[in-house]
Short mmCIF file of N, CA, C and O in Angstrom, two decimals:
data_model
loop_
_atom_site.label_atom_id
_atom_site.label_comp_id
_atom_site.label_asym_id
_atom_site.label_seq_id
_atom_site.Cartn_x
_atom_site.Cartn_y
_atom_site.Cartn_z
N MET A 495 114.35 93.94 -268.16
CA MET A 495 113.36 93.84 -269.21
C MET A 495 111.98 93.71 -268.59
O MET A 495 111.79 92.92 -267.67
N LYS A 496 111.08 94.50 -269.08
CA LYS A 496 109.69 94.44 -268.62
C LYS A 496 108.85 93.71 -269.65
O LYS A 496 109.22 93.61 -270.81
N LEU A 497 107.72 93.19 -269.20
CA LEU A 497 106.77 92.60 -270.14
C LEU A 497 106.30 93.67 -271.11
O LEU A 497 105.90 94.76 -270.68
N PRO A 498 106.31 93.40 -272.40
CA PRO A 498 105.87 94.40 -273.38
C PRO A 498 104.34 94.43 -273.50
O PRO A 498 103.77 94.12 -274.54
N THR A 499 103.70 94.83 -272.42
CA THR A 499 102.24 94.81 -272.37
C THR A 499 101.58 95.79 -273.33
O THR A 499 100.39 95.69 -273.59
N HIS A 500 102.37 96.72 -273.87
CA HIS A 500 101.83 97.70 -274.81
C HIS A 500 101.55 97.07 -276.18
O HIS A 500 100.84 97.65 -277.00
N LEU A 501 102.08 95.88 -276.44
CA LEU A 501 101.88 95.22 -277.73
C LEU A 501 100.51 94.58 -277.81
O LEU A 501 100.05 93.94 -276.85
N SER A 502 99.88 94.71 -278.95
CA SER A 502 98.62 94.01 -279.18
C SER A 502 98.91 92.52 -279.29
O SER A 502 100.07 92.12 -279.48
N PRO A 503 97.90 91.67 -279.17
CA PRO A 503 98.15 90.24 -279.32
C PRO A 503 98.82 89.89 -280.65
O PRO A 503 99.75 89.09 -280.69
N GLN A 504 98.37 90.49 -281.73
CA GLN A 504 98.96 90.23 -283.04
C GLN A 504 100.42 90.71 -283.09
O GLN A 504 101.29 90.02 -283.62
N ALA A 505 100.69 91.88 -282.55
CA ALA A 505 102.05 92.42 -282.54
C ALA A 505 102.96 91.58 -281.65
O ALA A 505 104.13 91.36 -281.99
N ALA A 506 102.43 91.09 -280.53
CA ALA A 506 103.23 90.26 -279.64
C ALA A 506 103.60 88.95 -280.33
O ALA A 506 104.75 88.49 -280.25
N LEU A 507 102.66 88.33 -281.03
CA LEU A 507 102.93 87.10 -281.76
C LEU A 507 103.94 87.33 -282.88
O LEU A 507 104.87 86.53 -283.08
N ALA A 508 103.77 88.43 -283.60
CA ALA A 508 104.71 88.75 -284.69
C ALA A 508 106.11 88.99 -284.14
O ALA A 508 107.11 88.53 -284.71
N ARG A 509 106.19 89.72 -283.05
CA ARG A 509 107.50 90.00 -282.44
C ARG A 509 108.15 88.72 -281.92
O ARG A 509 109.36 88.52 -282.05
N LEU A 510 107.34 87.84 -281.33
CA LEU A 510 107.85 86.56 -280.84
C LEU A 510 108.45 85.75 -281.99
O LEU A 510 109.51 85.15 -281.85
N ASP A 511 107.78 85.75 -283.14
CA ASP A 511 108.31 85.05 -284.32
C ASP A 511 109.68 85.61 -284.72
O ASP A 511 110.60 84.85 -285.01
N VAL A 512 109.81 86.92 -284.72
CA VAL A 512 111.07 87.57 -285.09
C VAL A 512 112.18 87.24 -284.09
O VAL A 512 113.30 86.90 -284.47
N VAL A 513 111.85 87.33 -282.81
CA VAL A 513 112.84 87.06 -281.76
C VAL A 513 113.29 85.61 -281.82
O VAL A 513 114.49 85.31 -281.73
N TYR A 514 112.35 84.68 -282.03
CA TYR A 514 112.71 83.27 -282.08
C TYR A 514 113.57 82.96 -283.30
O TYR A 514 114.56 82.23 -283.19
N ALA A 515 113.24 83.54 -284.44
CA ALA A 515 114.07 83.34 -285.65
C ALA A 515 115.48 83.87 -285.41
O ALA A 515 116.47 83.25 -285.82
N SER A 516 115.58 85.00 -284.74
CA SER A 516 116.88 85.57 -284.43
C SER A 516 117.66 84.67 -283.46
O SER A 516 118.88 84.49 -283.59
N GLU A 517 116.95 84.08 -282.51
CA GLU A 517 117.58 83.17 -281.55
C GLU A 517 118.14 81.94 -282.26
O GLU A 517 119.25 81.51 -281.98
N LEU A 518 117.37 81.38 -283.19
CA LEU A 518 117.83 80.21 -283.94
C LEU A 518 119.05 80.56 -284.79
O LEU A 518 120.04 79.82 -284.81
N SER A 519 118.98 81.69 -285.46
CA SER A 519 120.10 82.14 -286.28
C SER A 519 121.33 82.37 -285.41
O SER A 519 122.45 82.00 -285.79
N GLY A 520 121.13 82.95 -284.24
CA GLY A 520 122.24 83.19 -283.31
C GLY A 520 122.85 81.90 -282.82
O GLY A 520 124.08 81.81 -282.66
N ALA A 521 122.03 80.89 -282.59
CA ALA A 521 122.56 79.59 -282.15
C ALA A 521 123.44 78.98 -283.23
O ALA A 521 124.53 78.47 -282.94
N ALA A 522 122.99 79.04 -284.47
CA ALA A 522 123.78 78.50 -285.58
C ALA A 522 125.07 79.28 -285.76
O ALA A 522 126.15 78.70 -285.96
N GLU A 523 124.99 80.60 -285.67
CA GLU A 523 126.19 81.42 -285.80
C GLU A 523 127.15 81.15 -284.64
O GLU A 523 128.37 81.09 -284.82
N GLY A 524 126.61 80.97 -283.44
CA GLY A 524 127.45 80.65 -282.29
C GLY A 524 128.20 79.34 -282.49
O GLY A 524 129.39 79.25 -282.19
N LEU A 525 127.52 78.33 -283.03
CA LEU A 525 128.19 77.06 -283.31
C LEU A 525 129.30 77.25 -284.35
O LEU A 525 130.40 76.70 -284.21
N ALA A 526 129.01 78.03 -285.38
CA ALA A 526 130.01 78.29 -286.42
C ALA A 526 131.23 79.00 -285.84
O ALA A 526 132.38 78.67 -286.17
N LEU A 527 131.00 79.94 -284.95
CA LEU A 527 132.11 80.67 -284.34
C LEU A 527 132.90 79.78 -283.37
O LEU A 527 134.13 79.86 -283.33
N ILE A 528 132.21 78.95 -282.63
CA ILE A 528 132.91 78.00 -281.76
C ILE A 528 133.78 77.07 -282.60
O ILE A 528 134.94 76.81 -282.26
N ALA A 529 133.24 76.59 -283.72
CA ALA A 529 134.02 75.72 -284.61
C ALA A 529 135.25 76.45 -285.15
O ALA A 529 136.35 75.89 -285.16
N LEU A 530 135.06 77.68 -285.56
CA LEU A 530 136.17 78.46 -286.12
C LEU A 530 137.23 78.77 -285.07
O LEU A 530 138.42 78.53 -285.28
N VAL A 531 136.80 79.31 -283.93
CA VAL A 531 137.73 79.67 -282.86
C VAL A 531 138.46 78.42 -282.36
O VAL A 531 139.67 78.46 -282.11
N GLY A 532 137.75 77.31 -282.26
CA GLY A 532 138.36 76.07 -281.82
C GLY A 532 139.37 75.54 -282.83
O GLY A 532 140.47 75.11 -282.46
N GLU A 533 139.01 75.58 -284.10
CA GLU A 533 139.92 75.09 -285.14
C GLU A 533 141.19 75.93 -285.23
O GLU A 533 142.29 75.40 -285.34
N ARG A 534 141.02 77.24 -285.16
CA ARG A 534 142.18 78.14 -285.28
C ARG A 534 142.91 78.34 -283.95
O ARG A 534 143.97 78.94 -283.91
N LYS A 535 142.31 77.85 -282.86
CA LYS A 535 142.86 78.01 -281.51
C LYS A 535 143.02 79.48 -281.13
O LYS A 535 143.97 79.87 -280.45
N ASP A 536 142.06 80.29 -281.54
CA ASP A 536 142.06 81.72 -281.20
C ASP A 536 142.01 81.95 -279.70
O ASP A 536 142.43 82.99 -279.21
N TYR A 537 141.49 81.00 -278.95
CA TYR A 537 141.39 81.12 -277.50
C TYR A 537 142.76 81.24 -276.84
O TYR A 537 142.88 81.80 -275.76
N LEU A 538 143.80 80.71 -277.49
CA LEU A 538 145.15 80.80 -276.92
C LEU A 538 145.60 82.25 -276.78
O LEU A 538 146.16 82.64 -275.75
N ALA A 539 145.35 83.06 -277.80
CA ALA A 539 145.73 84.47 -277.77
C ALA A 539 144.96 85.23 -276.69
O ALA A 539 145.42 86.27 -276.21
N ALA A 540 143.79 84.70 -276.32
CA ALA A 540 142.99 85.33 -275.27
C ALA A 540 143.39 84.84 -273.89
O ALA A 540 142.79 85.25 -272.89
N GLY A 541 144.38 83.93 -273.83
CA GLY A 541 144.88 83.47 -272.54
C GLY A 541 144.23 82.22 -271.99
O GLY A 541 144.35 81.94 -270.79
N TYR A 542 143.57 81.45 -272.84
CA TYR A 542 142.90 80.22 -272.38
C TYR A 542 143.57 79.01 -273.01
O TYR A 542 144.05 79.07 -274.14
N SER A 543 143.60 77.91 -272.27
CA SER A 543 144.31 76.72 -272.74
C SER A 543 143.50 75.87 -273.71
O SER A 543 144.07 75.07 -274.45
N CYS A 544 142.19 76.03 -273.69
CA CYS A 544 141.34 75.23 -274.59
C CYS A 544 140.01 75.96 -274.81
O CYS A 544 139.67 76.91 -274.11
N MET A 545 139.27 75.47 -275.79
CA MET A 545 137.99 76.08 -276.13
C MET A 545 137.01 75.98 -274.97
O MET A 545 136.27 76.92 -274.69
N LYS A 546 137.02 74.87 -274.28
CA LYS A 546 136.09 74.70 -273.16
C LYS A 546 136.39 75.72 -272.06
O LYS A 546 135.46 76.32 -271.50
N SER A 547 137.66 75.94 -271.75
CA SER A 547 138.01 76.94 -270.75
C SER A 547 137.55 78.32 -271.17
O SER A 547 137.03 79.09 -270.35
N TYR A 548 137.70 78.64 -272.44
CA TYR A 548 137.25 79.94 -272.95
C TYR A 548 135.73 80.08 -272.76
O TYR A 548 135.25 81.10 -272.27
N CYS A 549 135.01 79.03 -273.14
CA CYS A 549 133.55 79.09 -273.03
C CYS A 549 133.09 79.21 -271.58
O CYS A 549 132.17 79.97 -271.27
N VAL A 550 133.72 78.46 -270.69
CA VAL A 550 133.32 78.46 -269.28
C VAL A 550 133.79 79.72 -268.57
O VAL A 550 133.00 80.44 -267.95
N GLU A 551 135.07 80.01 -268.67
CA GLU A 551 135.65 81.11 -267.89
C GLU A 551 135.39 82.48 -268.50
O GLU A 551 135.13 83.44 -267.77
N HIS A 552 135.45 82.59 -269.80
CA HIS A 552 135.25 83.90 -270.43
C HIS A 552 133.78 84.18 -270.73
O HIS A 552 133.30 85.27 -270.48
N MET A 553 133.10 83.18 -271.28
CA MET A 553 131.72 83.40 -271.71
C MET A 553 130.70 83.11 -270.63
O MET A 553 129.55 83.49 -270.76
N GLY A 554 131.12 82.40 -269.58
CA GLY A 554 130.20 82.13 -268.48
C GLY A 554 129.28 80.94 -268.69
O GLY A 554 128.29 80.80 -267.97
N MET A 555 129.59 80.09 -269.66
CA MET A 555 128.79 78.89 -269.86
C MET A 555 129.07 77.91 -268.73
O MET A 555 130.16 77.91 -268.16
N THR A 556 128.11 77.07 -268.44
CA THR A 556 128.39 75.95 -267.54
C THR A 556 129.28 74.96 -268.29
O THR A 556 129.35 74.99 -269.52
N GLU A 557 129.94 74.09 -267.56
CA GLU A 557 130.77 73.08 -268.21
C GLU A 557 129.94 72.20 -269.15
O GLU A 557 130.39 71.85 -270.24
N ASP A 558 128.74 71.86 -268.72
CA ASP A 558 127.87 71.02 -269.53
C ASP A 558 127.47 71.72 -270.83
O ASP A 558 127.54 71.14 -271.91
N VAL A 559 127.05 72.96 -270.73
CA VAL A 559 126.66 73.72 -271.92
C VAL A 559 127.86 73.88 -272.86
O VAL A 559 127.74 73.68 -274.07
N ALA A 560 129.01 74.22 -272.30
CA ALA A 560 130.21 74.39 -273.13
C ALA A 560 130.55 73.09 -273.86
O ALA A 560 130.82 73.11 -275.07
N SER A 561 130.53 71.98 -273.16
CA SER A 561 130.85 70.69 -273.78
C SER A 561 129.89 70.37 -274.91
O SER A 561 130.30 69.92 -275.99
N LYS A 562 128.60 70.59 -274.68
CA LYS A 562 127.60 70.30 -275.70
C LYS A 562 127.73 71.22 -276.90
O LYS A 562 127.62 70.78 -278.05
N ARG A 563 127.96 72.49 -276.67
CA ARG A 563 128.14 73.43 -277.79
C ARG A 563 129.37 73.08 -278.62
O ARG A 563 129.34 73.12 -279.83
N ILE A 564 130.45 72.74 -277.95
CA ILE A 564 131.68 72.37 -278.65
C ILE A 564 131.46 71.09 -279.46
O ILE A 564 131.86 71.01 -280.63
N GLN A 565 130.81 70.12 -278.87
CA GLN A 565 130.52 68.87 -279.57
C GLN A 565 129.64 69.12 -280.79
O GLN A 565 129.90 68.60 -281.88
N ALA A 566 128.60 69.94 -280.62
CA ALA A 566 127.71 70.26 -281.74
C ALA A 566 128.45 71.06 -282.81
O ALA A 566 128.25 70.83 -284.01
N ALA A 567 129.30 71.98 -282.40
CA ALA A 567 130.06 72.78 -283.36
C ALA A 567 131.00 71.90 -284.18
O ALA A 567 131.14 72.09 -285.40
N ARG A 568 131.63 70.95 -283.54
CA ARG A 568 132.53 70.04 -284.27
C ARG A 568 131.75 69.18 -285.26
O ARG A 568 132.20 68.93 -286.38
N ALA A 569 130.58 68.72 -284.86
CA ALA A 569 129.75 67.93 -285.78
C ALA A 569 129.31 68.78 -286.96
O ALA A 569 129.33 68.34 -288.11
N ALA A 570 128.91 70.02 -286.69
CA ALA A 570 128.47 70.91 -287.77
C ALA A 570 129.62 71.29 -288.70
O ALA A 570 129.41 71.47 -289.90
N LYS A 571 130.81 71.36 -288.17
CA LYS A 571 131.98 71.62 -289.02
C LYS A 571 132.19 70.46 -289.98
O LYS A 571 132.48 70.66 -291.16
N ARG A 572 132.00 69.24 -289.51
CA ARG A 572 132.13 68.04 -290.36
C ARG A 572 130.98 67.92 -291.35
O ARG A 572 131.17 67.44 -292.47
N PHE A 573 129.79 68.33 -290.90
CA PHE A 573 128.58 68.21 -291.71
C PHE A 573 127.89 69.58 -291.73
O PHE A 573 126.96 69.83 -290.94
N PRO A 574 128.33 70.49 -292.59
CA PRO A 574 127.86 71.88 -292.58
C PRO A 574 126.35 72.07 -292.72
O PRO A 574 125.82 73.10 -292.31
N ARG A 575 125.67 71.09 -293.23
CA ARG A 575 124.21 71.17 -293.33
C ARG A 575 123.58 71.40 -291.95
O ARG A 575 122.51 71.99 -291.83
N ILE A 576 124.26 70.96 -290.91
CA ILE A 576 123.75 71.13 -289.54
C ILE A 576 123.58 72.61 -289.20
O ILE A 576 122.59 72.98 -288.55
N PHE A 577 124.49 73.47 -289.64
CA PHE A 577 124.36 74.90 -289.35
C PHE A 577 123.01 75.43 -289.84
O PHE A 577 122.30 76.11 -289.12
N GLU A 578 122.68 75.10 -291.08
CA GLU A 578 121.42 75.57 -291.66
C GLU A 578 120.22 74.96 -290.95
O GLU A 578 119.21 75.62 -290.74
N MET A 579 120.34 73.70 -290.56
CA MET A 579 119.23 73.04 -289.89
C MET A 579 118.99 73.62 -288.50
O MET A 579 117.84 73.75 -288.07
N VAL A 580 120.04 74.00 -287.81
CA VAL A 580 119.88 74.66 -286.51
C VAL A 580 119.29 76.05 -286.71
O VAL A 580 118.36 76.46 -286.00
N ALA A 581 119.78 76.77 -287.72
CA ALA A 581 119.27 78.13 -288.00
C ALA A 581 117.79 78.13 -288.36
O ALA A 581 117.07 79.07 -288.04
N SER A 582 117.33 77.07 -289.00
CA SER A 582 115.92 77.00 -289.40
C SER A 582 115.04 76.36 -288.33
O SER A 582 113.82 76.31 -288.49
N GLY A 583 115.65 75.85 -287.26
CA GLY A 583 114.87 75.23 -286.19
C GLY A 583 114.56 73.77 -286.42
O GLY A 583 113.84 73.16 -285.63
N ARG A 584 115.08 73.17 -287.48
CA ARG A 584 114.82 71.76 -287.75
C ARG A 584 115.65 70.84 -286.86
O ARG A 584 115.31 69.67 -286.70
N LEU A 585 116.75 71.36 -286.29
CA LEU A 585 117.55 70.64 -285.31
C LEU A 585 117.89 71.58 -284.17
O LEU A 585 118.08 72.77 -284.39
N THR A 586 117.99 71.05 -282.96
CA THR A 586 118.46 71.82 -281.83
C THR A 586 119.90 71.42 -281.52
O THR A 586 120.38 70.38 -281.99
N VAL A 587 120.55 72.22 -280.73
CA VAL A 587 121.91 71.88 -280.30
C VAL A 587 121.89 70.53 -279.58
O VAL A 587 122.75 69.68 -279.81
N SER A 588 120.93 70.31 -278.73
CA SER A 588 120.82 69.03 -278.01
C SER A 588 120.65 67.85 -278.97
O SER A 588 121.23 66.78 -278.76
N SER A 589 119.88 68.05 -280.01
CA SER A 589 119.69 66.99 -281.01
C SER A 589 120.99 66.69 -281.74
O SER A 589 121.31 65.53 -282.01
N VAL A 590 121.73 67.73 -282.05
CA VAL A 590 123.01 67.54 -282.74
C VAL A 590 123.96 66.74 -281.85
O VAL A 590 124.68 65.87 -282.33
N VAL A 591 123.96 67.03 -280.56
CA VAL A 591 124.81 66.30 -279.63
C VAL A 591 124.46 64.81 -279.65
O VAL A 591 125.34 63.95 -279.70
N VAL A 592 123.18 64.49 -279.64
CA VAL A 592 122.74 63.10 -279.67
C VAL A 592 123.17 62.43 -280.98
O VAL A 592 123.63 61.29 -280.99
N LEU A 593 123.04 63.15 -282.08
CA LEU A 593 123.36 62.59 -283.39
C LEU A 593 124.85 62.47 -283.66
O LEU A 593 125.28 61.60 -284.43
N SER A 594 125.64 63.32 -283.07
CA SER A 594 127.03 63.49 -283.48
C SER A 594 127.85 62.20 -283.49
O SER A 594 128.67 62.00 -284.38
N ALA A 595 127.64 61.34 -282.54
CA ALA A 595 128.42 60.10 -282.47
C ALA A 595 128.02 59.10 -283.56
O ALA A 595 128.76 58.15 -283.83
N HIS A 596 126.89 59.32 -284.19
CA HIS A 596 126.37 58.38 -285.17
C HIS A 596 126.53 58.85 -286.61
O HIS A 596 126.31 58.06 -287.54
N LEU A 597 126.87 60.10 -286.81
CA LEU A 597 126.97 60.65 -288.16
C LEU A 597 128.25 60.21 -288.86
O LEU A 597 129.34 60.30 -288.28
N THR A 598 128.09 59.76 -290.09
CA THR A 598 129.22 59.42 -290.94
C THR A 598 128.97 60.05 -292.30
O THR A 598 127.86 60.50 -292.60
N GLU A 599 130.00 60.05 -293.14
CA GLU A 599 129.82 60.55 -294.50
C GLU A 599 128.73 59.75 -295.21
O GLU A 599 127.93 60.31 -295.96
N ALA A 600 128.69 58.45 -294.97
CA ALA A 600 127.75 57.57 -295.65
C ALA A 600 126.30 57.76 -295.21
O ALA A 600 125.38 57.59 -296.00
N ASN A 601 126.07 58.13 -293.94
CA ASN A 601 124.68 58.18 -293.46
C ASN A 601 124.20 59.58 -293.10
O ASN A 601 123.05 59.74 -292.71
N SER A 602 125.04 60.59 -293.22
CA SER A 602 124.66 61.90 -292.69
C SER A 602 123.39 62.47 -293.33
O SER A 602 122.53 62.98 -292.62
N ASP A 603 123.25 62.37 -294.64
CA ASP A 603 122.05 62.93 -295.27
C ASP A 603 120.79 62.23 -294.78
O ASP A 603 119.82 62.88 -294.39
N ALA A 604 120.80 60.90 -294.78
CA ALA A 604 119.62 60.16 -294.34
C ALA A 604 119.33 60.39 -292.87
O ALA A 604 118.17 60.57 -292.48
N LEU A 605 120.36 60.38 -292.06
CA LEU A 605 120.15 60.55 -290.62
C LEU A 605 119.68 61.97 -290.30
O LEU A 605 118.77 62.15 -289.48
N LEU A 606 120.25 62.97 -290.94
CA LEU A 606 119.80 64.34 -290.70
C LEU A 606 118.37 64.54 -291.19
O LEU A 606 117.58 65.22 -290.54
N ASP A 607 118.02 63.93 -292.34
CA ASP A 607 116.64 64.01 -292.83
C ASP A 607 115.68 63.37 -291.83
O ASP A 607 114.61 63.91 -291.54
N LEU A 608 116.06 62.23 -291.29
CA LEU A 608 115.21 61.52 -290.33
C LEU A 608 115.05 62.31 -289.04
O LEU A 608 113.99 62.34 -288.44
N ALA A 609 116.11 62.99 -288.62
CA ALA A 609 116.09 63.73 -287.36
C ALA A 609 115.39 65.09 -287.47
O ALA A 609 114.94 65.63 -286.46
N ALA A 610 115.30 65.62 -288.67
CA ALA A 610 114.74 66.97 -288.86
C ALA A 610 113.36 67.10 -288.25
O ALA A 610 112.47 66.29 -288.50
N GLY A 611 113.20 68.11 -287.41
CA GLY A 611 111.91 68.41 -286.81
C GLY A 611 111.53 67.53 -285.63
O GLY A 611 110.47 67.69 -285.05
N ARG A 612 112.39 66.61 -285.27
CA ARG A 612 112.10 65.71 -284.15
C ARG A 612 112.75 66.24 -282.87
O ARG A 612 113.73 66.96 -282.91
N THR A 613 112.20 65.84 -281.76
CA THR A 613 112.77 66.23 -280.48
C THR A 613 114.00 65.38 -280.19
O THR A 613 114.20 64.31 -280.78
N ARG A 614 114.79 65.83 -279.23
CA ARG A 614 115.96 65.08 -278.80
C ARG A 614 115.55 63.68 -278.34
O ARG A 614 116.18 62.68 -278.68
N SER A 615 114.48 63.59 -277.59
CA SER A 615 114.00 62.30 -277.09
C SER A 615 113.58 61.38 -278.23
O SER A 615 113.86 60.17 -278.20
N GLU A 616 112.90 61.92 -279.22
CA GLU A 616 112.50 61.12 -280.37
C GLU A 616 113.73 60.60 -281.12
O GLU A 616 113.77 59.44 -281.54
N ILE A 617 114.72 61.46 -281.28
CA ILE A 617 115.95 61.05 -281.97
C ILE A 617 116.67 59.97 -281.17
O ILE A 617 117.13 58.97 -281.74
N GLN A 618 116.75 60.14 -279.86
CA GLN A 618 117.38 59.11 -279.02
C GLN A 618 116.66 57.78 -279.17
O GLN A 618 117.29 56.73 -279.30
N PHE A 619 115.34 57.81 -279.17
CA PHE A 619 114.56 56.59 -279.32
C PHE A 619 114.83 55.93 -280.67
O PHE A 619 115.04 54.72 -280.76
N LEU A 620 114.83 56.73 -281.74
CA LEU A 620 115.10 56.18 -283.07
C LEU A 620 116.49 55.54 -283.14
O LEU A 620 116.66 54.46 -283.70
N LEU A 621 117.47 56.22 -282.57
CA LEU A 621 118.82 55.68 -282.58
C LEU A 621 118.92 54.40 -281.76
O LEU A 621 119.53 53.42 -282.18
N GLU A 622 118.30 54.39 -280.58
CA GLU A 622 118.32 53.19 -279.73
C GLU A 622 117.61 52.03 -280.41
O GLU A 622 118.08 50.89 -280.36
N THR A 623 116.50 52.33 -281.06
CA THR A 623 115.75 51.30 -281.77
C THR A 623 116.60 50.72 -282.89
O THR A 623 116.69 49.50 -283.05
N ARG A 624 117.25 51.60 -283.61
CA ARG A 624 118.10 51.15 -284.72
C ARG A 624 119.28 50.34 -284.20
O ARG A 624 119.64 49.32 -284.78
N LEU A 625 119.87 50.78 -283.12
CA LEU A 625 121.01 50.07 -282.56
C LEU A 625 120.62 48.68 -282.03
O LEU A 625 121.43 47.78 -281.99
N ARG A 626 119.35 48.54 -281.62
CA ARG A 626 118.88 47.23 -281.17
C ARG A 626 118.55 46.33 -282.36
O ARG A 626 118.19 45.18 -282.18
N GLY A 627 118.62 46.89 -283.57
CA GLY A 627 118.41 46.08 -284.77
C GLY A 627 116.98 46.08 -285.27
O GLY A 627 116.67 45.38 -286.23
N ALA A 628 116.10 46.85 -284.66
CA ALA A 628 114.73 46.91 -285.15
C ALA A 628 114.67 47.72 -286.43
O ALA A 628 115.47 48.62 -286.67
N ALA A 629 113.72 47.41 -287.27
CA ALA A 629 113.57 48.13 -288.54
C ALA A 629 112.95 49.49 -288.30
O ALA A 629 112.07 49.66 -287.46
N LEU A 630 113.43 50.46 -289.05
CA LEU A 630 112.88 51.81 -289.01
C LEU A 630 112.36 52.18 -290.38
O LEU A 630 112.89 51.75 -291.38
N GLU A 631 111.36 52.98 -290.44
CA GLU A 631 110.88 53.52 -291.70
C GLU A 631 111.02 55.02 -291.66
O GLU A 631 110.45 55.67 -290.80
N PRO A 632 111.75 55.69 -292.56
CA PRO A 632 112.63 55.02 -293.51
C PRO A 632 113.88 54.53 -292.80
O PRO A 632 114.33 55.14 -291.86
N SER A 633 114.45 53.43 -293.24
CA SER A 633 115.63 52.89 -292.59
C SER A 633 116.86 53.67 -293.03
O SER A 633 116.89 54.25 -294.10
N PHE A 634 117.85 53.67 -292.19
CA PHE A 634 119.11 54.33 -292.52
C PHE A 634 120.24 53.57 -291.84
O PHE A 634 120.06 53.05 -290.75
N PRO A 635 121.38 53.48 -292.48
CA PRO A 635 122.50 52.81 -291.85
C PRO A 635 123.22 53.74 -290.90
O PRO A 635 123.47 54.89 -291.23
N LEU A 636 123.53 53.29 -289.69
CA LEU A 636 124.28 54.10 -288.75
C LEU A 636 125.77 53.99 -288.98
O LEU A 636 126.53 54.87 -288.62
N ASP A 637 126.20 52.89 -289.57
CA ASP A 637 127.63 52.67 -289.73
C ASP A 637 128.08 52.74 -291.18
O ASP A 637 129.20 52.37 -291.49
N GLY A 638 127.23 53.21 -292.06
CA GLY A 638 127.59 53.30 -293.47
C GLY A 638 127.29 52.02 -294.22
O GLY A 638 127.35 51.98 -295.44
N ALA A 639 126.89 50.96 -293.53
CA ALA A 639 126.55 49.69 -294.18
C ALA A 639 125.10 49.74 -294.62
O ALA A 639 124.33 50.61 -294.20
N ALA A 640 124.71 48.82 -295.42
CA ALA A 640 123.32 48.75 -295.86
C ALA A 640 122.42 48.50 -294.66
O ALA A 640 122.77 47.82 -293.73
N ALA A 641 121.23 49.08 -294.72
CA ALA A 641 120.28 48.92 -293.62
C ALA A 641 119.84 47.47 -293.54
O ALA A 641 119.72 46.78 -294.53
N ALA A 642 119.57 47.02 -292.29
CA ALA A 642 119.16 45.63 -292.07
C ALA A 642 117.75 45.40 -292.58
O ALA A 642 116.94 46.24 -292.61
#
């Protein structure tokens, strides 16, 4: 791939917007497919013992990337709103990984709303602050109980 120097500044910015939107959509679709293939165990027919082996050996992901994608896909399967949030750029795969251990049926809407548009580091800080018992605005329960 060469630099598309033939594009005007406006055309380059417009194309970048299109490519980035496609990348976000592709990330969400990839998570959905990982969730589906993992749930149905389609990787077995392809000769792999588990989803992680398929991702690493067949797709060429690193072990770390495969683990994070699988973890995010499982969380999104439990809370389908995550697919749309990743597709729109309001959550990243890394953010979903950070959130996944804290999401419950009782807190998922509030926690996903709070995390929307924040960086992974900001989400980690919010979760750590909440776990230390400090008040957050808006507050949300991590365990389904009423906020402190």
